Amino acid sequence: MNDEYTPTYAVDDYEQITEGRATILFPRNNEVFYNPVQQFNRDMSIAAIKTWRDITAEAKLARYNRSTNPAKSKPSPKFTILEALAASGLRSVRYAKEIEDIDYILTNDLLADAVESIRRNAHFNGISQQLVRANQGDAISVMYAQRDKKRFSVVDLDPYGTAAPFIDGALHAVENGGLICVTCTDLAILASNNHPETCFAKYGGNPLKAEFCHELALRLVVHSIQQAANRQRRYIEPLMSCSIDFYVRIFVRVHDRPLMVKTVASQTGVVYHCRHCGSFATQPFGAIVPGKGDNTKFRIATAPTADSLCANCGSTQDIGGPCWIGPLHNTDFVQRMYDTVSKTDKTVYGTQPRMQGMLKVILEELQDVPFHYNLATLSSAVRTACPPLIKINSALLNAGYRVSGVHTRTGSIKTDAPMHVVWDAIRAHVKEIGRSPHIAEGSPADRILSAEITTDISFALHDDAEPESRRIKLVRFQMNPEKFWGPKARHTEAPKAKQDSTKRKQQNQSTQAIAAADDALTVAEGVEAVDLDAKKKPKTE
């Protein structure tokens, strides 16, 4: 890297876009794309990195204070960041201006014009080249190069599409206790059953077209990261896993703890899902049982937990996964992040209301229960009007079970109640309002409603039936932020010779078009003149 290099540019040639404390020069010809909808991603990332930084610094200081070695020096709070796929450099510029204690950020991109954009934007924002170090290189090669060097504290992967090709390299590039931030925008593969073969190839598991498809997408990506880490005798701890708009954003902490790798089988499994009624059951691959003394034993789990046909309605079941079925979030981490964001001045994060809402709903989720039901799907399966969410929540709470919402889909229920208890609540609701006369005998809906209610169901309003996030009116589920708000087109860089050739071709086409238009106008004028002269001729002729 050349520290003497200073980019040259005319500010008037660019559109200025301000986000957070950064103002970037956005090329008018879409040299490197900018998506304003992704501001929420960047706001959440800044808050998450700050939270990780504080927790990590406190842990290092605590170890230093416990140490009896007089030669040991006090740990520095400084840390490093690698942004492997930087594009315009906006993310790195924001990190540099809004996160304290950064030693330096290696801001990498494969394309030369993107690297020039990084340097231009860093310079325009008054950031030194020592703090934001622009680098042109292949992201995978850059990350693998860190294996025998000092690794980065934070690795940020925000690619166009899947992050799967970069995950192994990121795990080689991050230090013990470090943070990896991963974005995947290919939800058409992760959250549907359109291309299960592609999803399996990229993430090692099958997706499902289910009510919990977005939660399964998170679990498939975490599973992929975990498997890559385990091959290096490393273990990843999901700190926060978010399903946002058209992508997922996941924050994991990496540990060099081979013993924890042994617990992964018990936190990995498949899910059986009924195509008709939405019932599901999970099947872990391993089990942890007590051994002698304080020891534990790791065994293969017994199977199966479900039949090929749904036990509730008799319909066919699909298998999703393998996927991560352990916790998706660290509640201490999310709580600290929520408290910090709530106390932060509203001018710091442009999407602060939505950040508070998502973090609060994540905090309310049951962390030890994988997957969830959707009330509209359950109601549709038995052809009845959808009851209020509070009514079913109260029924499950009154029966002695826990219940929560989820941030991945509105109108959903996550509960530790067995499936038959959930259906008992729906059956009691149908019994209360009346069964539809259009349900045929022997149909899946008839099988569900004909089963006996074995749970004492009470719809009396429970104090915890309405979550706090709803009571205090937080922004729990974001509506479409703007028109045509999806992912932008992939940026590509054409060779300069090709650009010049294309430009000349366009110029030639424009010249030819103008000449043709002039000829057509001349002909048209001549035809009109002939017509006029013909009208003036004497009728005798």
PDB file of C-alpha atoms in Angstrom, residues 21 27 33 37 82 86 116-117 138 159 245 251 312-313 321 378 382 409 442 462 538 541:
ATOM      1  CA  ARG A  21     -21.438  10.356  10.254  1.00  0.00           C
ATOM      2  CA  PRO A  27     -20.738   8.061  -8.874  1.00  0.00           C
ATOM      3  CA  PHE A  33     -23.786   0.645  -6.202  1.00  0.00           C
ATOM      4  CA  VAL A  37     -32.249   0.023   2.471  1.00  0.00           C
ATOM      5  CA  LEU A  82     -11.281  -6.742   7.733  1.00  0.00           C
ATOM      6  CA  ALA A  86     -16.086  -3.424   0.454  1.00  0.00           C
ATOM      7  CA  GLU A 116     -10.445   3.893  -6.038  1.00  0.00           C
ATOM      8  CA  SER A 117     -13.884   4.641  -4.581  1.00  0.00           C
ATOM      9  CA  ASP A 138      -9.354 -11.577  -4.092  1.00  0.00           C
ATOM     10  CA  PRO A 159     -21.300 -10.125  -0.432  1.00  0.00           C
ATOM     11  CA  ASP A 245     -35.964  -7.654   4.539  1.00  0.00           C
ATOM     12  CA  PHE A 251     -22.978 -12.234  14.175  1.00  0.00           C
ATOM     13  CA  ASN A 312     -52.109 -34.872  13.515  1.00  0.00           C
ATOM     14  CA  CYS A 313     -53.636 -34.790  10.032  1.00  0.00           C
ATOM     15  CA  GLY A 321     -31.808 -29.523   7.266  1.00  0.00           C
ATOM     16  CA  LEU A 378     -52.945 -23.465  11.873  1.00  0.00           C
ATOM     17  CA  VAL A 382     -58.935 -26.578  10.059  1.00  0.00           C
ATOM     18  CA  ARG A 409     -42.571 -13.442  10.966  1.00  0.00           C
ATOM     19  CA  GLY A 442     -61.951 -38.030   6.689  1.00  0.00           C
ATOM     20  CA  HIS A 462     -52.925 -14.057  30.902  1.00  0.00           C
ATOM     21  CA  PRO A 538     -56.913  22.385 -62.099  1.00  0.00           C
ATOM     22  CA  GLU A 541     -56.322  18.211 -65.928  1.00  0.00           C
TER      23      GLU A 541
END
